[in-house]
DNA sequence: CTGAAAGCGCTTACAG
DNA sequence: CTGAAAGCGCTTACAG
């Protein structure tokens, strides 16, 4: 790797001039600029972003951090994609870390990112309390929470209306004649799970159905917990006849459980999944889901983050996106029509 | 953020001593070490990795780069997970970039990573020729190619035996009585696609079946191309009655095409997918696939990369992992038994 | 328009 | 065992 001073030597100018020619070309005469550019080309010079970052004040590193709870979950992969597209378009590079739904790993990534002097951080926080993210935000690190909220902290946030998504799904099931409707919660303690549970209960309540605790279970947002909980809930004699699963990966496990129990969808059990996973339309029957705008969630959050980096003092903004119930075949909607 | 010199002041020692106390504690007396540690705690001091990286020679940054062709593809997400687990365990942080199957984006990420002075880079190269990766490797950047090879360059490589995977799948179909077997290739030009095509042809050849060009199509490894190609290939009057799809995301599209055409699996069309996607077992019928050890691919490659970083002069090693044919219901294997 | 100088936050020979 | 000094590769007031 060639260095700035080698370029300077070859071009016959001082290092300062090379630096200027590269980052603020208008401050340099046309002739020297050309000579510098030629030298850069000849030496294949690429400035060290590390050295640059050390010198330049916050807000100019061109790096933003994104801590993803679970890269295996297509929903987060889509969110990351949205974030990355916006960042790239504005000349930013995204440093992605996979926290694996583990608070300790999340914290480690946040520390590394701070220590790498990123300009800002975006994350779906794993849990509201005593997070390293809050501390960094208080110390002036630009931060945006995406998908999940942190309670009690005034920070830029982009979320989906989770209560509404769950409410719509359950109302749909009720409209189809169901009254024994189960709910499988994702990781308890995060805002998405909590709000979906609220939406579920609200829909039941509004239709005069009592929400018995025996119809809900809490998991960990992984496939395996979906399978276990599904077997547990649906293996009971007085099992529900309809089910809302609070998370895309868990839905996969629930489908395995249903197959294992020999139940038919939708005749024996109607299913609505949360998140429109890529495979939802090719299932038999195609899965009815609450679709979340993952890509938009990521892109809007990145816009907010870059905005905050550019103007750290601006007031915080909270964006709420709408989910959409996508009715396919797994609830027997068409079945009901035919009755 | 507190700095090294503030810690030094609080502890009543010189900055050099603080640095030593932190990175080589055995060089410092017990008393001063304790005072430094106390000061670090009080000030919540976190060393700047940026400054450290500038000073320290290559091989000690604690950062490795991973350029992923497509984060939406669960296969690569799994690979990334394997890579990350090994890196974390050894104190390394992985900087992930999403190249989006785009040579230009791949190059941009590679440049950023070099310019961030990462210790090494791991990637499934998007195309063998004139890649920035090769240039960087020649300039001394530790590099390992994973999943895909670069022809003609002597570099550490971890791949799966793609020819074997495709061969086994096609041989399985032939064993079931099929002779008109189609193949949908992923992005042409990358080693995985090429080798799978070779395996497909070899299996046909070994069983005395002529591999007509009208039974193969080339796509771009995306779902949409699977759908388009599937409709095209299976919409013909003399369509194949069995199909190997060269890529997990394309398989999703093919399944949509099959449903759209009103064909039944496996009666009208037997299907084998490449990659054991998470949803394969919950399809109806469950999908027969060639399983690739994605996690192991990533973890082995990371071990190789960290090994090379530690010893840049060692001879290059090539690892080939074995795929595994997972027979489920989409080829009618059980159907055939009953005949 | 250009150069010399100082400095970003660390680490590491070198002396003591 | 500890400190003063130099330096990693840049950027940016400050003079001219």
XYZ file of C-alpha atoms (C1' of nucleotides) in Angstrom:
710
model
C 0.000 0.000 0.000
C 1.336 3.369 -0.976
C 1.054 6.304 1.393
C 0.145 9.917 1.106
C 3.740 11.089 1.298
C 4.764 8.814 -1.575
C 2.104 10.378 -3.732
C 3.366 13.785 -2.675
C 6.899 12.910 -3.642
C 5.896 11.555 -7.035
C 3.707 14.555 -7.764
C 6.338 16.957 -6.503
C 4.101 18.661 -3.945
C 3.671 18.604 -0.177
C 1.514 16.063 1.654
C -0.877 18.836 2.634
C -1.502 19.591 -1.000
C -2.179 15.968 -1.839
C -4.679 15.780 0.992
C -6.417 18.892 -0.273
C -6.387 17.785 -3.889
C -8.197 14.657 -2.812
C -10.743 15.896 -0.331
C -11.291 19.503 -1.383
C -10.177 19.750 -4.992
C -11.542 23.297 -5.368
C -8.792 24.571 -3.056
C -6.075 23.453 -5.424
C -4.981 24.713 -8.825
C -5.960 22.699 -11.829
C -2.400 21.851 -12.731
C -1.378 20.400 -9.389
C -4.654 18.581 -9.101
C -3.927 16.824 -12.373
C -0.414 15.917 -11.267
C -1.692 14.558 -7.975
C -4.395 12.540 -9.671
C -1.842 11.060 -12.015
C 0.406 10.087 -9.118
C -2.542 8.550 -7.285
C -3.337 6.469 -10.331
C 0.229 5.368 -10.865
C 0.675 4.293 -7.259
C -2.858 2.928 -6.875
C -3.063 5.027 -3.766
C -6.054 4.489 -1.432
C -6.206 6.722 1.614
C -6.308 4.992 4.979
C -9.713 5.501 6.494
C -8.237 4.588 9.835
C -5.813 7.479 9.853
C -8.454 9.802 8.522
C -10.924 8.840 11.224
C -8.384 9.470 13.918
C -7.862 13.021 12.780
C -11.320 14.079 11.780
C -14.099 14.840 14.235
C -17.124 12.630 14.708
C -19.611 12.587 11.914
C -17.207 12.021 9.094
C -16.018 8.476 9.421
C -18.383 7.139 6.798
C -19.132 4.133 8.984
C -22.359 3.242 10.722
C -22.982 0.228 12.901
C -25.950 -2.122 12.670
C -26.449 -4.776 15.310
C -28.862 -7.461 14.132
C -30.507 -9.773 16.677
C -30.542 -12.762 14.320
C -29.204 -12.785 10.797
C -30.826 -16.156 10.146
C -34.218 -14.516 10.357
C -35.161 -13.274 6.866
C -37.060 -10.384 8.385
C -33.860 -8.920 9.774
C -31.958 -9.728 6.608
C -34.497 -7.651 4.718
C -34.259 -4.856 7.256
C -30.481 -4.883 6.924
C -30.811 -4.682 3.179
C -32.981 -1.580 3.401
C -30.570 0.046 5.800
C -27.606 -0.792 3.639
C -29.122 0.522 0.423
C -29.739 3.938 1.940
C -26.322 4.037 3.566
C -24.515 3.053 0.369
C -26.366 5.659 -1.636
C -25.083 8.306 0.745
C -21.526 7.054 0.768
C -21.736 5.269 4.098
C -20.590 1.761 4.849
C -22.531 -0.415 7.253
C -20.721 -2.506 9.784
C -23.052 -5.390 10.583
C -22.830 -7.457 13.733
C -24.933 -10.507 14.596
C -25.988 -10.444 18.243
C -27.640 -13.828 18.157
C -30.424 -12.611 20.506
C -27.807 -12.485 23.216
C -27.479 -9.367 25.348
C -23.817 -10.021 25.994
C -22.957 -10.326 22.309
C -25.028 -7.256 21.583
C -23.069 -5.321 24.168
C -19.773 -6.565 22.782
C -20.660 -5.411 19.308
C -21.770 -2.035 20.568
C -18.474 -1.601 22.388
C -16.500 -2.553 19.321
C -18.486 -0.118 17.228
C -17.974 2.719 19.631
C -14.335 1.882 19.796
C -14.186 1.874 16.002
C -15.592 5.401 16.142
C -18.576 4.760 13.942
C -20.683 7.834 13.259
C -23.867 6.258 14.502
C -25.568 3.045 15.490
C -28.824 1.403 14.547
C -30.294 -1.571 16.343
C -33.354 -3.451 17.418
C -32.513 -3.385 21.134
C -32.619 -6.776 22.761
C -34.001 -5.499 26.013
C -34.953 -2.069 27.243
C -33.052 -1.919 30.475
C -29.387 -1.230 31.239
C -28.358 -1.517 27.632
C -24.980 -0.286 26.497
C -26.864 1.437 23.715
C -28.613 3.810 26.098
C -25.367 4.729 27.769
C -23.726 5.471 24.443
C -26.717 7.533 23.365
C -26.455 9.567 26.553
C -22.795 10.139 25.814
C -23.664 11.593 22.452
C -23.554 8.658 20.059
C -26.225 9.033 17.365
C -28.609 6.118 17.771
C -31.803 4.875 16.250
C -33.941 2.050 17.520
C -35.573 0.045 14.794
C -38.302 -2.571 15.019
C -38.118 -2.633 18.836
C -38.453 0.291 21.248
C -36.590 1.202 24.368
C -39.031 2.402 26.969
C -38.432 5.699 28.703
C -35.638 6.951 26.498
C -36.160 9.807 24.083
C -34.491 8.394 20.995
C -35.224 8.224 17.266
C -37.366 5.184 16.611
C -38.890 3.375 13.644
C -41.315 0.599 14.450
C -44.287 -1.213 13.010
C -47.649 -0.997 14.718
C -47.465 -4.428 16.284
C -50.644 -4.222 18.314
C -52.543 -3.379 15.167
C -50.970 -6.271 13.249
C -51.937 -8.809 15.877
C -55.355 -7.242 16.332
C -56.146 -7.487 12.633
C -55.014 -11.100 12.481
C -57.138 -12.132 15.442
C -60.141 -10.134 14.230
C -59.810 -11.955 10.928
C -59.899 -15.303 12.707
C -62.902 -14.241 14.767
C -64.652 -13.133 11.602
C -64.140 -16.636 10.284
C -66.032 -17.981 13.268
C -63.144 -18.893 15.574
C -63.365 -18.301 19.304
C -60.648 -20.538 20.720
C -57.649 -18.679 19.382
C -54.135 -19.315 20.665
C -51.108 -17.032 20.614
C -47.431 -17.940 20.653
C -45.356 -15.036 21.872
C -41.765 -14.430 20.790
C -39.070 -13.478 23.281
C -40.889 -11.947 26.219
C -39.647 -8.561 27.339
C -39.112 -6.958 23.968
C -41.602 -4.415 22.739
C -42.672 -6.330 19.642
C -43.727 -9.385 21.633
C -45.481 -7.338 24.253
C -47.413 -5.256 21.764
C -48.497 -8.244 19.719
C -49.781 -9.901 22.847
C -51.700 -6.720 23.670
C -53.197 -6.647 20.198
C -54.233 -10.266 20.529
C -55.948 -9.614 23.847
C -57.573 -6.418 22.653
C -59.118 -8.168 19.664
C -60.505 -10.940 21.838
C -61.794 -8.423 24.376
C -63.486 -6.264 21.766
C -65.390 -9.301 20.572
C -66.400 -10.437 24.016
C -64.086 -13.409 24.124
C -62.232 -14.146 27.301
C -58.492 -14.470 26.775
C -57.537 -17.458 28.849
C -53.880 -17.865 29.772
C -54.021 -21.511 28.772
C -54.078 -20.445 25.131
C -50.832 -18.466 25.106
C -47.209 -19.489 25.429
C -43.923 -17.555 25.434
C -40.929 -18.661 23.365
C -37.618 -17.263 22.233
C -38.316 -16.361 18.599
C -36.427 -19.410 17.333
C -37.754 -22.179 15.217
C -37.139 -24.820 17.832
C -39.190 -23.022 20.456
C -42.027 -22.777 17.944
C -41.973 -26.512 17.527
C -41.887 -27.227 21.231
C -44.588 -24.724 22.103
C -46.698 -25.801 19.163
C -46.569 -29.437 20.256
C -47.388 -28.418 23.786
C -50.294 -26.116 22.973
C -51.797 -28.138 20.146
C -51.253 -31.471 21.825
C -53.785 -30.677 24.546
C -57.250 -32.168 24.315
C -58.860 -28.722 24.527
C -56.443 -27.205 22.046
C -57.235 -23.995 20.205
C -58.593 -24.284 16.691
C -56.849 -21.180 15.486
C -53.398 -19.839 16.204
C -51.456 -16.639 15.769
C -47.704 -17.202 15.847
C -45.799 -14.118 16.915
C -42.702 -14.557 14.795
C -41.620 -15.912 11.417
C -39.030 -18.399 12.561
C -41.299 -19.788 15.252
C -43.966 -20.290 12.627
C -41.641 -22.698 10.863
C -41.401 -24.757 14.032
C -45.150 -24.634 14.586
C -45.721 -26.009 11.107
C -43.465 -28.927 11.941
C -45.394 -29.513 15.148
C -48.681 -29.437 13.287
C -47.405 -31.939 10.777
C -46.084 -34.123 13.570
C -49.452 -34.104 15.320
C -51.172 -35.033 12.103
C -53.391 -31.944 12.093
C -54.653 -30.440 8.864
C -54.455 -26.727 8.023
C -56.933 -25.058 8.004
C -59.543 -27.756 8.785
C -58.134 -28.746 12.181
C -56.129 -25.656 12.923
C -56.176 -22.226 11.306
C -52.809 -20.488 11.319
C -51.699 -16.902 10.905
C -47.994 -16.159 10.952
C -46.311 -12.918 11.861
C -43.908 -11.813 9.105
C -44.321 -12.630 5.465
C -41.419 -15.046 5.144
C -40.248 -15.811 1.600
C -41.622 -19.329 1.822
C -45.117 -18.368 3.026
C -46.712 -18.347 -0.452
C -45.385 -21.776 -1.457
C -46.745 -23.661 1.511
C -49.790 -25.902 1.203
C -52.011 -24.144 1.873
C -50.260 -20.797 1.405
C -49.806 -19.112 4.736
C -51.898 -16.164 5.840
C -49.584 -13.678 7.488
C -49.169 -10.236 8.950
C -46.723 -8.637 6.589
C -44.228 -6.157 7.974
C -42.407 -3.706 5.733
C -38.930 -4.901 6.684
C -37.053 -3.186 3.909
C -38.777 0.118 4.568
C -38.179 -0.237 8.291
C -34.458 -0.474 7.581
C -34.315 2.283 5.019
C -36.378 4.758 7.041
C -34.310 4.072 10.128
C -31.096 4.651 8.213
C -32.449 7.944 6.897
C -33.210 8.971 10.454
C -29.748 7.947 11.603
C -27.940 9.828 8.860
C -30.140 12.821 9.598
C -29.170 12.733 13.239
C -25.496 12.380 12.385
C -25.754 15.462 10.199
C -27.645 17.378 12.896
C -27.090 15.876 16.340
C -29.209 18.508 18.045
C -32.452 18.006 16.181
C -35.542 16.791 18.007
C -36.170 13.073 18.075
C -38.705 11.601 15.741
C -40.730 8.415 16.037
C -42.051 6.701 12.949
C -44.678 3.999 13.032
C -45.245 1.917 9.913
C -48.368 -0.092 9.208
C -48.448 -3.872 8.940
C -50.745 -5.552 6.454
C -52.781 -8.713 6.812
C -52.148 -10.885 3.774
C -54.964 -13.413 3.526
C -53.971 -16.648 1.861
C -55.201 -20.148 2.534
C -54.153 -21.152 6.022
C -57.169 -19.770 7.852
C -59.797 -21.307 5.663
C -61.117 -17.936 4.541
C -62.261 -19.460 1.260
C -63.552 -22.489 3.145
C -65.725 -20.219 5.224
C -67.119 -18.578 2.126
C -68.302 -21.899 0.877
C -70.182 -22.752 4.028
C -15.168 9.281 25.906
C -12.183 9.388 28.164
C -8.685 9.055 26.763
C -5.561 7.235 27.692
C -3.883 10.339 29.074
C -6.810 11.075 31.391
C -6.485 7.603 32.841
C -2.766 8.215 33.248
C -3.387 11.466 35.077
C -5.953 9.935 37.422
C -3.726 6.951 38.158
C -0.677 9.159 38.578
C 1.432 7.355 35.971
C 2.596 7.999 32.425
C 0.528 7.125 29.351
C 3.103 4.489 28.416
C 2.456 2.712 31.669
C -1.287 2.759 31.200
C -0.847 1.268 27.764
C 1.358 -1.477 29.162
C -0.900 -2.156 32.114
C -3.713 -2.758 29.673
C -2.081 -4.741 26.916
C 0.836 -6.447 28.669
C 0.002 -6.473 32.363
C 2.967 -8.705 33.205
C 5.322 -5.830 32.408
C 3.869 -3.677 35.155
C 4.064 -3.899 38.941
C 1.049 -5.139 40.766
C 0.456 -1.868 42.559
C 0.406 0.349 39.499
C -1.678 -2.169 37.631
C -4.329 -1.958 40.322
C -4.282 1.843 40.274
C -4.600 1.885 36.499
C -7.459 -0.593 36.557
C -9.261 1.497 39.125
C -8.843 4.619 37.033
C -10.068 2.776 33.944
C -13.161 1.724 35.834
C -13.859 5.166 37.224
C -13.563 6.833 33.846
C -15.214 4.011 31.915
C -12.233 4.154 29.637
C -12.382 2.154 26.387
C -9.306 2.283 24.206
C -9.773 3.553 20.671
C -9.288 0.675 18.297
C -8.811 3.186 15.541
C -5.745 4.722 17.147
C -4.436 1.328 18.076
C -4.777 0.021 14.544
C -2.893 2.975 13.158
C 0.099 2.271 15.345
C 0.218 -1.477 15.351
C 1.363 -3.548 12.425
C -0.959 -5.714 10.360
C -2.325 -8.759 12.058
C -3.443 -7.144 15.246
C -6.448 -5.070 14.384
C -8.932 -7.659 15.579
C -11.085 -7.016 12.523
C -11.778 -9.325 9.621
C -13.943 -8.570 6.610
C -16.627 -10.819 5.173
C -18.271 -9.921 1.894
C -21.510 -11.839 1.400
C -23.045 -12.111 -2.088
C -26.614 -12.061 -0.822
C -27.657 -11.774 2.803
C -31.240 -12.660 1.907
C -30.128 -16.159 1.040
C -30.282 -18.290 4.196
C -27.340 -20.343 2.993
C -25.052 -17.338 3.226
C -26.604 -16.244 6.498
C -25.679 -19.639 7.918
C -22.188 -19.394 6.484
C -21.797 -15.963 8.050
C -22.910 -17.350 11.374
C -20.257 -20.062 11.292
C -17.598 -17.545 10.398
C -18.700 -15.179 13.121
C -18.767 -17.787 15.862
C -15.162 -18.774 15.223
C -14.040 -15.174 14.945
C -15.766 -14.144 18.170
C -14.290 -17.039 20.065
C -10.843 -15.830 19.075
C -11.483 -12.202 19.910
C -12.059 -11.051 16.359
C -14.893 -8.938 15.094
C -16.379 -9.559 11.675
C -17.215 -6.663 9.429
C -19.969 -7.921 7.129
C -20.807 -6.340 3.799
C -23.644 -7.313 1.475
C -22.491 -7.301 -2.148
C -25.913 -8.052 -3.556
C -24.377 -10.289 -6.274
C -22.968 -7.129 -7.790
C -19.300 -6.992 -8.735
C -19.186 -3.247 -8.266
C -20.579 -3.394 -4.735
C -18.255 -6.269 -3.935
C -15.315 -4.186 -5.060
C -16.490 -1.209 -3.056
C -16.685 -3.282 0.104
C -13.278 -4.779 -0.496
C -11.795 -1.319 -0.892
C -13.436 -0.107 2.286
C -12.149 -3.114 4.152
C -8.611 -2.676 2.938
C -8.818 0.963 3.784
C -10.095 0.052 7.248
C -6.973 -2.071 7.618
C -8.741 -5.297 8.412
C -6.415 -8.198 9.171
C -7.917 -10.420 6.537
C -10.797 -10.941 4.180
C -13.116 -13.831 3.484
C -15.481 -13.974 0.551
C -17.314 -16.077 -1.966
C -15.859 -14.278 -5.005
C -18.485 -13.109 -7.450
C -16.410 -13.768 -10.511
C -12.930 -15.111 -11.005
C -11.442 -12.498 -13.233
C -10.044 -9.057 -12.451
C -11.375 -9.057 -8.945
C -10.120 -6.545 -6.436
C -9.721 -9.488 -4.097
C -6.951 -11.024 -6.184
C -5.074 -7.778 -6.332
C -5.269 -7.353 -2.587
C -4.148 -10.931 -2.052
C -1.140 -10.293 -4.279
C -0.338 -7.213 -2.221
C -0.246 -9.334 0.910
C -3.757 -9.178 2.309
C -4.697 -12.504 3.928
C -7.607 -13.890 1.944
C -9.728 -16.987 1.876
C -12.237 -17.914 -0.763
C -15.252 -19.707 0.599
C -18.012 -21.550 -1.255
C -16.761 -20.289 -4.631
C -13.287 -20.644 -6.123
C -11.099 -18.259 -8.041
C -9.448 -20.113 -10.896
C -5.720 -19.893 -11.349
C -4.887 -18.202 -8.053
C -3.129 -20.042 -5.272
C -5.231 -19.011 -2.317
C -6.765 -20.687 0.739
C -10.115 -22.118 -0.237
C -13.014 -23.912 1.422
C -15.669 -25.269 -0.883
C -18.266 -27.985 -1.099
C -17.961 -30.690 -3.727
C -20.601 -29.243 -6.004
C -20.162 -31.670 -8.858
C -20.715 -34.523 -6.448
C -23.828 -32.916 -4.977
C -25.446 -32.447 -8.357
C -24.304 -35.886 -9.504
C -25.888 -37.595 -6.521
C -29.146 -35.724 -6.983
C -29.400 -36.619 -10.656
C -28.369 -40.221 -10.034
C -31.141 -40.411 -7.459
C -33.670 -39.189 -10.003
C -32.389 -41.647 -12.593
C -32.671 -44.428 -10.042
C -36.311 -43.486 -9.643
C -36.808 -44.073 -13.343
C -36.486 -40.556 -14.658
C -34.722 -39.855 -17.929
C -35.959 -36.404 -18.883
C -34.253 -34.430 -16.174
C -33.924 -30.660 -16.311
C -31.396 -28.408 -14.622
C -31.702 -24.763 -13.646
C -28.307 -23.181 -13.232
C -27.600 -20.287 -10.879
C -25.502 -17.311 -11.952
C -23.323 -18.590 -14.781
C -19.616 -17.929 -14.442
C -19.190 -18.744 -10.774
C -17.589 -22.023 -9.827
C -20.561 -23.426 -7.930
C -22.887 -23.094 -10.901
C -20.343 -24.490 -13.296
C -19.517 -27.486 -11.151
C -23.138 -28.343 -10.496
C -23.813 -28.251 -14.203
C -20.852 -30.576 -14.728
C -22.161 -32.953 -12.080
C -25.572 -32.956 -13.722
C -24.068 -33.774 -17.120
C -21.734 -36.400 -15.725
C -24.583 -38.248 -14.039
C -26.631 -38.251 -17.215
C -23.609 -39.339 -19.263
C -22.709 -42.159 -16.900
C -26.205 -43.530 -17.305
C -26.222 -43.227 -21.051
C -28.656 -40.349 -21.160
C -28.023 -37.552 -23.612
C -27.977 -34.149 -21.949
C -29.929 -31.983 -24.329
C -29.478 -28.242 -24.034
C -33.224 -27.750 -24.162
C -33.477 -29.096 -20.610
C -31.178 -26.544 -18.948
C -31.513 -22.828 -18.297
C -29.258 -20.248 -16.662
C -30.558 -17.797 -14.082
C -29.170 -15.341 -11.572
C -29.665 -17.218 -8.280
C -32.652 -15.078 -7.351
C -36.142 -16.251 -6.667
C -37.648 -14.323 -9.530
C -35.348 -15.938 -12.079
C -36.372 -19.322 -10.714
C -39.992 -18.495 -11.362
C -39.384 -17.211 -14.852
C -37.132 -20.078 -15.852
C -39.435 -22.609 -14.235
C -42.421 -21.311 -16.171
C -40.390 -21.336 -19.346
C -38.935 -24.811 -18.963
C -41.981 -26.519 -17.493
C -44.453 -24.739 -19.725
C -43.129 -26.511 -22.822
C -45.085 -29.443 -24.216
C -42.023 -31.708 -23.997
C -41.112 -30.522 -20.515
C -38.853 -32.537 -18.218
C -40.513 -34.720 -15.605
C -37.781 -34.182 -13.062
C -35.809 -31.091 -12.185
C -32.699 -30.163 -10.260
C -32.675 -26.523 -9.205
C -29.181 -25.204 -8.674
C -29.869 -22.789 -5.847
C -32.127 -22.384 -2.822
C -33.689 -19.058 -3.657
C -34.383 -20.108 -7.226
C -36.125 -23.206 -5.908
C -38.634 -20.942 -4.193
C -39.433 -19.350 -7.531
C -39.647 -22.707 -9.260
C -42.193 -23.883 -6.710
C -44.312 -20.848 -7.505
C -44.035 -21.618 -11.207
C -45.062 -25.225 -10.635
C -48.060 -24.136 -8.627
C -48.973 -21.583 -11.280
C -48.827 -24.227 -14.011
C -51.023 -26.518 -11.960
C -48.464 -29.320 -11.849
C -48.332 -31.756 -8.940
C -45.147 -32.692 -7.081
C -43.944 -35.410 -7.447
C -46.545 -36.961 -9.775
C -46.124 -34.475 -12.618
C -42.707 -33.145 -11.746
C -40.066 -34.458 -9.374
C -37.977 -31.730 -7.772
C -34.612 -31.677 -6.042
C -33.394 -28.394 -4.631
C -29.831 -27.350 -3.968
C -29.411 -26.139 -0.362
C -31.448 -27.350 2.535
C -33.385 -24.168 3.154
C -35.149 -23.868 6.513
C -38.529 -24.241 4.899
C -37.717 -27.382 2.877
C -39.109 -29.847 5.458
C -42.446 -28.065 5.868
C -43.380 -28.035 2.204
C -45.983 -30.423 0.856
C -44.432 -32.739 -0.003
C -41.243 -32.045 1.928
C -38.485 -31.095 -0.458
C -35.666 -33.447 -1.341
C -32.465 -31.436 -1.362
C -28.710 -31.460 -1.589
C -27.678 -30.245 1.815
C -24.553 -28.135 2.099
C -22.792 -27.655 5.420
C -23.099 -23.872 5.394
C -22.165 -23.317 9.007
C -19.107 -25.521 8.739
C -18.104 -23.857 5.499
C -18.025 -20.554 7.313
C -16.312 -21.792 10.443
C -13.615 -23.748 8.602
C -12.920 -20.813 6.335
C -12.565 -18.493 9.310
C -10.138 -20.893 10.944
C -8.095 -20.879 7.771
C -8.167 -17.100 7.622
C -7.086 -16.626 11.232
C -4.366 -19.196 10.628
C -3.075 -17.278 7.658
C -3.182 -14.003 9.567
C -1.078 -15.581 12.301
C 1.345 -17.057 9.761
C 1.181 -15.227 6.435
C 3.908 -17.372 4.911
C 2.367 -20.782 5.339
C 1.425 -22.834 2.318
C -2.097 -22.514 1.014
C -4.633 -25.155 1.844
C -7.767 -26.199 0.013
C -10.610 -27.853 1.869
C -13.466 -29.607 0.165
C -16.533 -30.489 2.207
C -19.077 -33.111 1.231
C -22.694 -32.350 0.415
C -25.407 -34.756 1.402
C -28.521 -35.785 -0.477
C -31.487 -35.525 1.870
C -34.298 -37.586 0.447
C -37.744 -36.362 1.396
C -40.953 -36.465 -0.575
C -40.558 -34.295 -3.651
C -39.077 -36.922 -5.942
C -41.625 -39.602 -5.296
C -39.068 -41.990 -3.832
C -41.765 -43.613 -1.713
C -44.111 -43.503 -4.709
C -41.588 -45.497 -6.711
C -41.303 -48.070 -3.962
C -44.995 -48.743 -4.191
C -44.956 -49.308 -7.924
C -2.696 28.450 -4.103
C 0.861 26.003 -1.161
C 3.872 24.280 2.724
C 5.500 23.557 7.615
C 3.780 22.313 11.819
C 0.843 20.409 15.116
C -2.013 16.883 16.542
C -5.780 12.871 16.467
C -4.983 8.459 20.433
C -2.482 5.134 20.789
C 2.201 1.723 21.087
C 6.895 0.581 21.543
C 11.807 0.637 21.202
C 15.160 3.055 24.063
C 17.189 4.680 28.325
C 17.335 4.753 32.878
C 9.465 -1.385 36.478
C 8.726 3.300 34.380
C 8.910 7.579 31.434
C 10.124 10.623 27.379
C 10.134 10.479 22.653
C 9.038 9.124 18.179
C 5.805 7.736 14.979
C 1.489 5.258 12.669
C -1.104 8.181 8.164
C -3.714 11.421 7.783
C -6.102 16.701 8.160
C -6.305 21.464 9.011
C -5.634 25.942 10.995
C -1.905 29.204 10.247
C 1.404 31.805 7.516
C 2.982 33.241 3.511
